[in-house]
Coordinates of N, CA, C and O in Angstrom, one line a residue:
X1 N 352.4 135.8 100.1 CA 352.2 136.1 101.4 C 353.1 137.2 101.9 O 352.7 138.1 102.7
X2 N 354.4 137.2 101.5 CA 355.3 138.2 101.9 C 354.9 139.6 101.5 O 355.1 140.6 102.2
X3 N 354.3 139.8 100.3 CA 353.9 141.1 99.8 C 352.8 141.7 100.8 O 352.8 142.8 101.1
X4 N 351.9 140.8 101.2 CA 350.8 141.3 102.0 C 351.3 141.7 103.4 O 350.9 142.7 104.0
X5 N 352.3 140.9 103.9 CA 352.9 141.2 105.2 C 353.6 142.6 105.1 O 353.6 143.4 106.0
X6 N 354.4 142.7 104.0 CA 355.1 144.0 103.8 C 354.2 145.2 103.7 O 354.5 146.2 104.2
X7 N 353.1 145.0 103.0 CA 352.1 146.1 102.8 C 351.5 146.4 104.2 O 351.4 147.6 104.5
X8 N 351.2 145.4 105.0 CA 350.7 145.7 106.4 C 351.7 146.4 107.2 O 351.4 147.4 107.9
X9 N 353.0 146.0 107.1 CA 354.0 146.7 107.9 C 354.3 148.1 107.4 O 354.5 149.0 108.3
X10 N 354.3 148.3 106.1 CA 354.4 149.7 105.6 C 353.3 150.6 106.1 O 353.5 151.7 106.4
X11 N 352.1 150.0 106.0 CA 350.9 150.8 106.5 C 351.0 151.1 108.0 O 350.7 152.2 108.4
X12 N 351.5 150.1 108.7 CA 351.7 150.3 110.1 C 352.7 151.4 110.4 O 352.5 152.2 111.3
X13 N 353.8 151.5 109.6 CA 354.8 152.5 109.8 C 354.2 153.9 109.5 O 354.4 154.8 110.2
X14 N 353.4 154.0 108.4 CA 352.8 155.2 108.0 C 351.8 155.7 109.1 O 351.8 156.9 109.5
X15 N 351.0 154.8 109.6 CA 350.1 155.1 110.7 C 350.8 155.5 112.0 O 350.4 156.5 112.6
X16 N 351.9 154.9 112.3 CA 352.7 155.2 113.5 C 353.3 156.6 113.3 O 353.4 157.3 114.3
X17 N 353.8 156.9 112.1 CA 354.4 158.3 111.9 C 353.3 159.3 112.1 O 353.5 160.4 112.7
X18 N 352.1 159.0 111.6 CA 350.9 160.0 111.8 C 350.6 160.1 113.2 O 350.3 161.2 113.7
X19 N 350.6 159.0 114.0 CA 350.3 159.0 115.4 C 351.4 159.8 116.1 O 351.2 160.6 117.0
X20 N 352.7 159.6 115.7 CA 353.8 160.4 116.3 C 353.6 161.9 116.1 O 353.8 162.7 117.0
X21 N 353.2 162.3 114.9 CA 353.0 163.7 114.6 C 351.8 164.2 115.5 O 352.0 165.3 116.1
X22 N 350.8 163.4 115.6 CA 349.7 163.8 116.5 C 350.1 164.0 117.9 O 349.8 164.9 118.6
X23 N 350.9 163.0 118.4 CA 351.5 163.1 119.7 C 352.3 164.3 120.0 O 352.1 165.0 121.0
X24 N 353.2 164.6 119.0 CA 354.0 165.8 119.2 C 353.1 167.1 119.2 O 353.3 168.0 120.0
X25 N 352.1 167.1 118.3 CA 351.2 168.3 118.3 C 350.5 168.4 119.7 O 350.4 169.5 120.2
X26 N 350.0 167.3 120.2 CA 349.3 167.4 121.5 C 350.2 167.8 122.6 O 349.8 168.5 123.5
X27 N 351.5 167.4 122.6 CA 352.4 167.8 123.6 C 352.9 169.2 123.5 O 352.9 170.0 124.5
X28 N 353.2 169.6 122.3 CA 353.7 171.0 122.0 C 352.6 172.0 122.2 O 352.9 173.1 122.7
X29 N 351.4 171.7 121.7 CA 350.3 172.7 121.7 C 349.0 172.1 122.3 O 348.1 172.0 121.5
X30 N 349.0 171.8 123.6 CA 347.7 171.2 124.1 C 346.5 172.1 124.0 O 345.4 171.6 123.7
X31 N 346.7 173.4 124.2 CA 345.5 174.3 124.2 C 344.9 174.4 122.8 O 343.7 174.3 122.6
X32 N 345.8 174.5 121.7 CA 345.3 174.5 120.4 C 344.6 173.2 120.0 O 343.6 173.1 119.3
X33 N 345.3 172.1 120.5 CA 344.7 170.8 120.2 C 343.3 170.6 120.8 O 342.4 170.1 120.1
X34 N 343.2 171.1 122.0 CA 341.9 171.0 122.6 C 340.8 171.9 121.9 O 339.7 171.4 121.7
X35 N 341.2 173.0 121.4 CA 340.3 173.9 120.6 C 339.9 173.1 119.3 O 338.7 173.1 119.0
X36 N 340.9 172.5 118.7 CA 340.6 171.8 117.4 C 339.6 170.6 117.7 O 338.6 170.4 117.0
X37 N 339.9 169.9 118.8 CA 339.0 168.8 119.2 C 337.6 169.3 119.5 O 336.6 168.7 119.1
X38 N 337.6 170.4 120.2 CA 336.3 171.0 120.5 C 335.5 171.4 119.3 O 334.3 171.1 119.2
X39 N 336.1 172.0 118.3 CA 335.5 172.4 117.1 C 335.0 171.2 116.3 O 333.9 171.2 115.7
X40 N 335.8 170.2 116.3 CA 335.5 168.9 115.6 C 334.2 168.3 116.2 O 333.3 167.8 115.6
X41 N 334.3 168.3 117.6 CA 333.1 167.7 118.3 C 331.9 168.5 118.1 O 330.8 168.0 117.8
X42 N 332.0 169.9 118.1 CA 330.9 170.7 117.8 C 330.3 170.5 116.4 O 329.1 170.4 116.3
X43 N 331.2 170.4 115.4 CA 330.7 170.1 114.1 C 330.0 168.8 114.0 O 328.9 168.6 113.4
X44 N 330.5 167.7 114.7 CA 329.9 166.4 114.7 C 328.5 166.5 115.4 O 327.5 166.0 114.8
X45 N 328.4 167.2 116.5 CA 327.1 167.4 117.2 C 326.1 168.1 116.3 O 324.9 167.7 116.3
X46 N 326.5 169.1 115.6 CA 325.6 169.8 114.7 C 325.1 168.9 113.6 O 323.9 168.9 113.3
X47 N 326.0 168.2 112.9 CA 325.6 167.3 111.8 C 324.8 166.2 112.3 O 323.7 165.9 111.8
X48 N 325.2 165.6 113.4 CA 324.4 164.5 114.0 C 323.0 165.0 114.4 O 322.0 164.3 114.2
X49 N 322.9 166.1 115.1 CA 321.7 166.7 115.6 C 320.8 167.0 114.4 O 319.6 166.8 114.4
X50 N 321.3 167.7 113.4 CA 320.5 168.0 112.2 C 320.0 166.8 111.5 O 318.8 166.7 111.1
X51 N 320.8 165.8 111.3 CA 320.4 164.5 110.7 C 319.3 163.9 111.5 O 318.3 163.5 110.9
X52 N 319.5 163.8 112.8 CA 318.4 163.2 113.6 C 317.1 164.0 113.7 O 316.0 163.5 113.7
X53 N 317.3 165.3 113.6 CA 316.1 166.2 113.5 C 315.3 165.9 112.3 O 314.1 165.7 112.4
X54 N 316.0 165.8 111.2 CA 315.3 165.5 109.9 C 314.7 164.1 109.9 O 313.6 163.9 109.5
X55 N 315.5 163.2 110.5 CA 315.1 161.8 110.5 C 313.9 161.6 111.5 O 313.1 160.6 111.3
X56 N 313.8 162.4 112.5 CA 312.7 162.2 113.5 C 311.3 162.3 112.9 O 310.4 161.8 113.4
X57 N 311.2 163.0 111.7 CA 309.9 163.1 111.1 C 309.5 161.9 110.4 O 308.3 161.7 110.0
X58 N 310.4 161.0 110.2 CA 310.1 159.7 109.4 C 309.9 158.5 110.3 O 309.7 157.4 109.8
X59 N 310.0 158.7 111.6 CA 309.9 157.6 112.5 C 308.5 157.5 113.1 O 307.7 158.5 113.0
X60 N 308.2 156.5 113.8 CA 306.9 156.3 114.5 C 306.7 157.4 115.5 O 307.6 157.8 116.2
X61 N 305.5 157.9 115.6 CA 305.2 159.0 116.5 C 305.5 158.8 117.9 O 305.8 159.7 118.7
X62 N 305.5 157.5 118.4 CA 305.9 157.2 119.8 C 307.3 157.6 120.1 O 307.6 158.1 121.1
X63 N 308.2 157.4 119.1 CA 309.6 157.7 119.3 C 310.0 159.1 118.8 O 311.1 159.6 119.0
X64 N 309.1 159.8 118.2 CA 309.3 161.2 117.7 C 309.9 162.1 118.7 O 310.9 162.8 118.5
X65 N 309.3 162.2 119.9 CA 309.7 163.2 120.9 C 311.1 162.9 121.4 O 311.9 163.8 121.5
X66 N 311.4 161.6 121.6 CA 312.8 161.3 122.1 C 313.8 161.7 121.1 O 314.9 162.2 121.5
X67 N 313.6 161.3 119.9 CA 314.6 161.6 118.8 C 314.7 163.1 118.6 O 315.8 163.6 118.4
X68 N 313.5 163.8 118.6 CA 313.5 165.2 118.4 C 314.3 165.9 119.6 O 315.1 166.8 119.3
X69 N 314.0 165.5 120.8 CA 314.7 166.1 121.9 C 316.2 165.9 121.9 O 317.0 166.8 122.1
X70 N 316.6 164.6 121.6 CA 318.1 164.4 121.5 C 318.7 165.2 120.4 O 319.9 165.6 120.5
X71 N 318.0 165.3 119.3 CA 318.6 166.1 118.2 C 318.7 167.6 118.5 O 319.7 168.2 118.2
X72 N 317.7 168.1 119.2 CA 317.8 169.5 119.6 C 318.9 169.7 120.6 O 319.7 170.7 120.5
X73 N 319.0 168.8 121.6 CA 320.1 168.9 122.6 C 321.5 168.8 121.9 O 322.4 169.6 122.2
X74 N 321.6 167.9 120.9 CA 322.9 167.8 120.1 C 323.2 169.1 119.4 O 324.4 169.6 119.4
X75 N 322.2 169.7 118.8 CA 322.4 170.9 118.0 C 322.8 172.1 119.0 O 323.7 172.8 118.7
X76 N 322.1 172.2 120.1 CA 322.4 173.2 121.1 C 323.8 173.1 121.7 O 324.6 174.0 121.8
X77 N 324.2 171.8 122.0 CA 325.6 171.6 122.5 C 326.6 172.0 121.4 O 327.6 172.5 121.8
X78 N 326.3 171.6 120.2 CA 327.2 171.9 119.1 C 327.4 173.4 119.0 O 328.6 174.0 118.9
X79 N 326.3 174.2 119.1 CA 326.4 175.6 119.0 C 327.1 176.2 120.2 O 328.0 177.1 120.0
X80 N 326.8 175.7 121.4 CA 327.5 176.2 122.6 C 329.0 176.0 122.5 O 329.8 176.9 122.8
X81 N 329.4 174.8 122.1 CA 330.8 174.5 122.0 C 331.5 175.3 120.9 O 332.6 175.8 121.1
X82 N 330.8 175.5 119.8 CA 331.4 176.4 118.7 C 331.6 177.8 119.3 O 332.7 178.4 119.0
X83 N 330.6 178.3 120.0 CA 330.8 179.7 120.5 C 331.8 179.8 121.6 O 332.3 180.9 121.8
X84 N 331.9 178.8 122.4 CA 332.8 178.8 123.6 C 333.5 177.5 123.8 O 333.1 176.7 124.6
X85 N 334.7 177.3 123.1 CA 335.3 176.0 123.2 C 335.9 175.7 124.6 O 336.2 174.6 125.0
X86 N 336.0 176.8 125.4 CA 336.5 176.6 126.8 C 335.6 175.7 127.6 O 336.0 175.0 128.5
X87 N 334.3 175.7 127.3 CA 333.3 174.9 127.9 C 333.7 173.4 127.8 O 333.7 172.6 128.7
X88 N 334.1 173.1 126.6 CA 334.6 171.7 126.3 C 335.8 171.3 127.1 O 335.9 170.3 127.7
X89 N 336.8 172.3 127.2 CA 338.0 172.1 128.0 C 337.7 171.8 129.4 O 338.4 171.1 130.1
X90 N 336.6 172.5 129.9 CA 336.3 172.3 131.3 C 335.4 171.0 131.5 O 335.4 170.5 132.6
X91 N 334.7 170.6 130.5 CA 333.8 169.5 130.7 C 334.6 168.2 130.7 O 334.2 167.2 131.5
X92 N 335.7 168.0 130.0 CA 336.4 166.8 130.0 C 336.9 166.4 131.4 O 336.6 165.3 131.9
X93 N 337.6 167.3 132.1 CA 338.1 166.9 133.4 C 337.0 166.7 134.4 O 337.0 165.9 135.3
X94 N 335.9 167.5 134.3 CA 334.8 167.4 135.2 C 334.1 166.0 135.0 O 333.8 165.3 136.0
X95 N 333.9 165.7 133.7 CA 333.3 164.4 133.5 C 334.2 163.2 134.0 O 333.7 162.3 134.6
X96 N 335.5 163.3 133.7 CA 336.4 162.3 134.2 C 336.4 162.3 135.7 O 336.5 161.2 136.4
X97 N 336.4 163.5 136.3 CA 336.4 163.6 137.8 C 335.2 162.9 138.4 O 335.3 162.2 139.4
X98 N 334.0 163.2 137.8 CA 332.8 162.5 138.3 C 332.9 161.0 138.2 O 332.5 160.3 139.1
X99 N 333.4 160.6 137.0 CA 333.6 159.1 136.8 C 334.5 158.5 137.9 O 334.2 157.5 138.4
X100 N 335.6 159.2 138.1 CA 336.6 158.7 139.1 C 336.0 158.6 140.5 O 336.2 157.6 141.2
X101 N 335.3 159.7 140.9 CA 334.7 159.7 142.2 C 333.6 158.5 142.3 O 333.6 157.8 143.3
X102 N 332.8 158.4 141.3 CA 331.7 157.3 141.4 C 332.4 156.0 141.4 O 332.1 155.1 142.2
X103 N 333.4 155.8 140.6 CA 334.2 154.5 140.5 C 334.9 154.2 141.9 O 334.8 153.1 142.4
X104 N 335.5 155.3 142.5 CA 336.2 155.1 143.7 C 335.2 154.7 144.9 O 335.5 153.9 145.7
X105 N 334.1 155.4 144.9 CA 333.1 155.1 145.9 C 332.5 153.7 145.8 O 332.4 153.0 146.7
X106 N 332.3 153.3 144.5 CA 331.8 152.0 144.3 C 332.8 150.9 144.7 O 332.5 149.9 145.4
X107 N 334.1 151.1 144.3 CA 335.1 150.2 144.7 C 335.3 150.1 146.2 O 335.5 149.1 146.8
X108 N 335.2 151.3 146.9 CA 335.3 151.3 148.3 C 334.2 150.5 149.0 O 334.5 149.7 149.9
X109 N 333.0 150.6 148.4 CA 331.9 149.8 149.0 C 332.1 148.4 148.7 O 331.9 147.5 149.6
X110 N 332.6 148.0 147.6 CA 332.9 146.6 147.3 C 334.0 146.0 148.2 O 333.9 144.9 148.6
X111 N 335.0 146.8 148.5 CA 336.1 146.4 149.3 C 335.6 146.1 150.7 O 335.9 145.1 151.3
X112 N 334.7 146.9 151.2 CA 334.1 146.6 152.6 C 333.2 145.4 152.6 O 333.1 144.8 153.6
X113 N 332.7 145.1 151.5 CA 331.9 143.8 151.4 C 332.8 142.6 151.5 O 332.4 141.6 152.1
X114 N 334.0 142.7 150.9 CA 334.9 141.5 150.9 C 336.0 141.6 151.9 O 336.9 140.8 151.9
X115 N 335.9 142.5 152.8 CA 337.1 142.7 153.7 C 337.4 141.5 154.6 O 338.5 141.3 154.9
X116 N 336.4 140.7 154.8 CA 336.6 139.5 155.6 C 337.2 138.4 154.8 O 337.7 137.4 155.4
X117 N 337.1 138.5 153.5 CA 337.6 137.4 152.6 C 339.0 137.7 152.1 O 339.8 136.8 152.1
X118 N 339.3 138.9 151.8 CA 340.6 139.3 151.2 C 341.5 140.0 152.2 O 341.1 140.9 152.9
X119 N 342.7 139.6 152.2 CA 343.8 140.2 153.1 C 344.3 141.5 152.5 O 344.9 142.3 153.2
X120 N 344.0 141.8 151.2 CA 344.5 143.0 150.6 C 343.5 144.2 150.6 O 343.6 145.1 149.9
X121 N 342.5 144.1 151.5 CA 341.4 145.1 151.5 C 342.0 146.5 151.8 O 341.5 147.5 151.3
X122 N 343.0 146.6 152.7 CA 343.5 147.9 153.1 C 344.1 148.6 151.8 O 343.9 149.8 151.6
X123 N 344.9 147.8 151.1 CA 345.5 148.4 149.8 C 344.4 148.8 148.9 O 344.5 149.9 148.3
X124 N 343.3 148.0 148.8 CA 342.2 148.4 147.9 C 341.5 149.7 148.4 O 341.1 150.5 147.6
X125 N 341.4 149.8 149.7 CA 340.7 151.0 150.3 C 341.6 152.2 149.9 O 341.1 153.3 149.5
X126 N 342.9 152.1 150.1 CA 343.8 153.2 149.8 C 343.7 153.6 148.3 O 343.6 154.8 148.0
X127 N 343.7 152.6 147.4 CA 343.7 152.9 146.0 C 342.3 153.5 145.6 O 342.2 154.4 144.8
X128 N 341.2 153.1 146.3 CA 339.9 153.7 146.0 C 339.9 155.1 146.5 O 339.3 156.0 145.8
X129 N 340.4 155.4 147.7 CA 340.4 156.8 148.2 C 341.3 157.6 147.3 O 340.9 158.8 147.0
X130 N 342.4 157.1 146.8 CA 343.3 157.9 145.9 C 342.5 158.2 144.5 O 342.7 159.3 144.0
X131 N 341.7 157.2 144.1 CA 340.9 157.5 142.9 C 339.9 158.6 143.1 O 339.7 159.5 142.3
X132 N 339.3 158.6 144.3 CA 338.3 159.7 144.6 C 339.1 161.0 144.7 O 338.6 162.0 144.2
X133 N 340.2 161.0 145.3 CA 341.0 162.3 145.4 C 341.4 162.8 144.0 O 341.3 164.0 143.7
X134 N 341.8 161.9 143.1 CA 342.1 162.3 141.7 C 340.9 162.9 141.0 O 341.0 163.9 140.3
X135 N 339.7 162.3 141.3 CA 338.5 162.8 140.7 C 338.2 164.2 141.2 O 337.8 165.1 140.5
X136 N 338.4 164.4 142.5 CA 338.2 165.8 143.1 C 339.2 166.8 142.5 O 338.8 167.9 142.2
X137 N 340.4 166.4 142.3 CA 341.4 167.3 141.8 C 341.0 167.7 140.3 O 341.1 168.9 140.0
X138 N 340.5 166.7 139.6 CA 340.1 167.0 138.2 C 338.9 168.0 138.2 O 338.9 168.9 137.4
X139 N 338.0 167.9 139.1 CA 336.9 168.8 139.2 C 337.3 170.2 139.7 O 336.8 171.2 139.2
X140 N 338.2 170.3 140.7 CA 338.6 171.5 141.2 C 339.4 172.4 140.2 O 339.2 173.6 140.1
X141 N 340.2 171.7 139.4 CA 341.1 172.4 138.5 C 340.8 172.0 137.0 O 341.7 171.4 136.4
X142 N 339.7 172.2 136.5 CA 339.4 171.6 135.2 C 340.2 172.2 134.0 O 340.6 171.4 133.2
X143 N 340.5 173.4 134.0 CA 341.3 174.0 132.9 C 342.7 173.4 132.9 O 343.2 173.0 131.8
X144 N 343.4 173.4 134.0 CA 344.7 172.9 134.1 C 344.7 171.4 133.8 O 345.6 170.9 133.1
X145 N 343.7 170.7 134.3 CA 343.6 169.3 134.2 C 343.4 168.9 132.7 O 344.0 167.9 132.2
X146 N 342.7 169.7 131.9 CA 342.4 169.4 130.5 C 343.8 169.5 129.7 O 344.0 168.6 128.9
X147 N 344.6 170.5 130.0 CA 345.8 170.6 129.4 C 346.8 169.5 129.8 O 347.5 168.9 128.9
X148 N 346.8 169.1 131.1 CA 347.6 168.0 131.5 C 347.2 166.7 130.9 O 348.0 165.9 130.4
X149 N 345.9 166.5 130.8 CA 345.4 165.2 130.2 C 345.8 165.2 128.7 O 346.2 164.2 128.2
X150 N 345.6 166.3 128.0 CA 346.0 166.4 126.6 C 347.5 166.1 126.4 O 347.9 165.4 125.5
X151 N 348.3 166.7 127.2 CA 349.7 166.5 127.1 C 350.1 165.1 127.4 O 350.9 164.5 126.7
X152 N 349.5 164.5 128.4 CA 349.8 163.1 128.7 C 349.3 162.1 127.6 O 350.0 161.2 127.3
X153 N 348.2 162.4 127.0 CA 347.7 161.6 125.9 C 348.7 161.8 124.7 O 349.0 160.8 124.1
X154 N 349.2 163.0 124.5 CA 350.2 163.2 123.5 C 351.5 162.4 123.7 O 352.0 161.8 122.8
X155 N 351.9 162.4 124.9 CA 353.1 161.6 125.3 C 352.9 160.1 125.1 O 353.7 159.4 124.5
X156 N 351.7 159.6 125.5 CA 351.4 158.2 125.4 C 351.4 157.8 123.9 O 351.9 156.8 123.4
X157 N 350.7 158.7 123.1 CA 350.6 158.4 121.6 C 352.0 158.4 121.0 O 352.3 157.6 120.2
X158 N 352.8 159.4 121.4 CA 354.1 159.4 120.8 C 355.0 158.2 121.2 O 355.6 157.6 120.3
X159 N 354.9 157.8 122.4 CA 355.7 156.6 122.9 C 355.2 155.4 122.1 O 356.0 154.6 121.6
X160 N 353.8 155.2 122.0 CA 353.3 154.1 121.2 C 353.8 154.1 119.8 O 354.2 153.1 119.3
X161 N 353.7 155.3 119.2 CA 354.2 155.4 117.8 C 355.6 155.0 117.6 O 355.9 154.3 116.6
X162 N 356.5 155.5 118.5 CA 357.9 155.1 118.4 C 358.1 153.6 118.5 O 358.8 152.9 117.7
X163 N 357.4 153.0 119.5 CA 357.5 151.6 119.7 C 357.0 150.8 118.5 O 357.6 149.8 118.1
X164 N 355.9 151.3 118.0 CA 355.3 150.6 116.8 C 356.2 150.7 115.6 O 356.3 149.7 114.9
X165 N 356.8 151.8 115.4 CA 357.8 151.9 114.3 C 358.9 151.0 114.4 O 359.4 150.3 113.5
X166 N 359.5 150.9 115.6 CA 360.6 150.1 115.9 C 360.2 148.6 115.6 O 360.9 147.8 115.0
X167 N 359.0 148.2 116.2 CA 358.6 146.8 115.9 C 358.4 146.5 114.5 O 358.7 145.5 114.0
X168 N 357.8 147.5 113.7 CA 357.6 147.3 112.3 C 358.9 147.1 111.6 O 359.0 146.2 110.7
X169 N 359.9 147.9 111.9 CA 361.2 147.7 111.2 C 361.8 146.3 111.6 O 362.5 145.7 110.7
X170 N 361.7 146.0 112.8 CA 362.2 144.6 113.2 C 361.5 143.5 112.5 O 362.2 142.6 112.0
X171 N 360.2 143.6 112.4 CA 359.4 142.6 111.7 C 359.7 142.6 110.2 O 359.7 141.5 109.5
X172 N 360.0 143.8 109.6 CA 360.3 143.8 108.2 C 361.5 143.0 107.8 O 361.6 142.5 106.7
X173 N 362.5 142.9 108.7 CA 363.7 142.1 108.5 C 363.4 140.7 108.6 O 364.3 139.9 108.2
X174 N 362.2 140.3 109.1 CA 361.9 138.9 109.2 C 360.6 138.5 108.5 O 360.0 137.5 108.8
X175 N 360.4 139.2 107.4 CA 359.1 138.9 106.6 C 359.1 137.5 106.1 O 358.1 136.8 106.1
X176 N 360.2 137.0 105.6 CA 360.3 135.6 105.0 C 359.9 134.6 106.1 O 359.1 133.7 105.8
X177 N 360.4 134.7 107.3 CA 360.1 133.8 108.3 C 358.7 133.9 108.7 O 358.0 132.8 109.0
X178 N 358.2 135.1 108.8 CA 356.8 135.3 109.2 C 355.8 134.7 108.2 O 354.9 134.0 108.5
X179 N 356.2 135.0 106.9 CA 355.4 134.4 105.8 C 355.3 132.9 105.8 O 354.3 132.3 105.6
X180 N 356.5 132.3 106.0 CA 356.5 130.8 106.1 C 355.7 130.3 107.2 O 354.9 129.3 107.1
X181 N 355.7 131.0 108.4 CA 354.9 130.6 109.5 C 353.4 130.6 109.2 O 352.7 129.6 109.5
X182 N 353.0 131.7 108.6 CA 351.6 131.8 108.2 C 351.2 130.8 107.2 O 350.0 130.3 107.2
X183 N 352.0 130.6 106.2 CA 351.7 129.6 105.2 C 351.6 128.2 105.8 O 350.7 127.4 105.4
X184 N 352.4 127.9 106.8 CA 352.2 126.6 107.4 C 350.9 126.5 108.2 O 350.3 125.4 108.3
X185 N 350.5 127.6 108.8 CA 349.3 127.6 109.6 C 348.1 127.4 108.7 O 347.1 126.8 109.1
X186 N 348.2 128.0 107.5 CA 347.0 127.9 106.5 C 346.9 126.6 105.8 O 345.9 126.3 105.1
X187 N 347.9 125.7 105.9 CA 347.8 124.4 105.2 C 346.9 123.5 106.0 O 346.6 123.4 107.0

């Protein structure tokens, strides 16, 4: 049992180091990272669209049009993103902004439904309005927002990786105790 736990912890350390490297890359070079992600997404859309296009000929004619349409849209999006990765950089914050605005409006509506029940409805209204404002900021400044989001994701990934590495090393020193615990559970 100790060998398996050690293997798991070693794998965890390797994965965390890779995450740390990814985090550093995202923080140091958010624009290049976004370009890389855009090209990877474009390649995925092209492969997915082409596969679905070919596969659409083998399905029931009722579903042919839907599958054909989605495959053509995927292929076109892939080509557009390949030709202009800036579109992808602008779409991320706009999509998040729309999501935040819709979510904020929905929560605001829900708060007014429960305002007679809950004493914290004013705080909920404030947080809902702030969510809507965040959405508007993302939509107004999509280019800057994409770089900020990428940098923040990089920081979060880096922090996670460091914490995970520390945890793995702490646990590696207690492999025998952990192994005994699991052996007792399995009896």
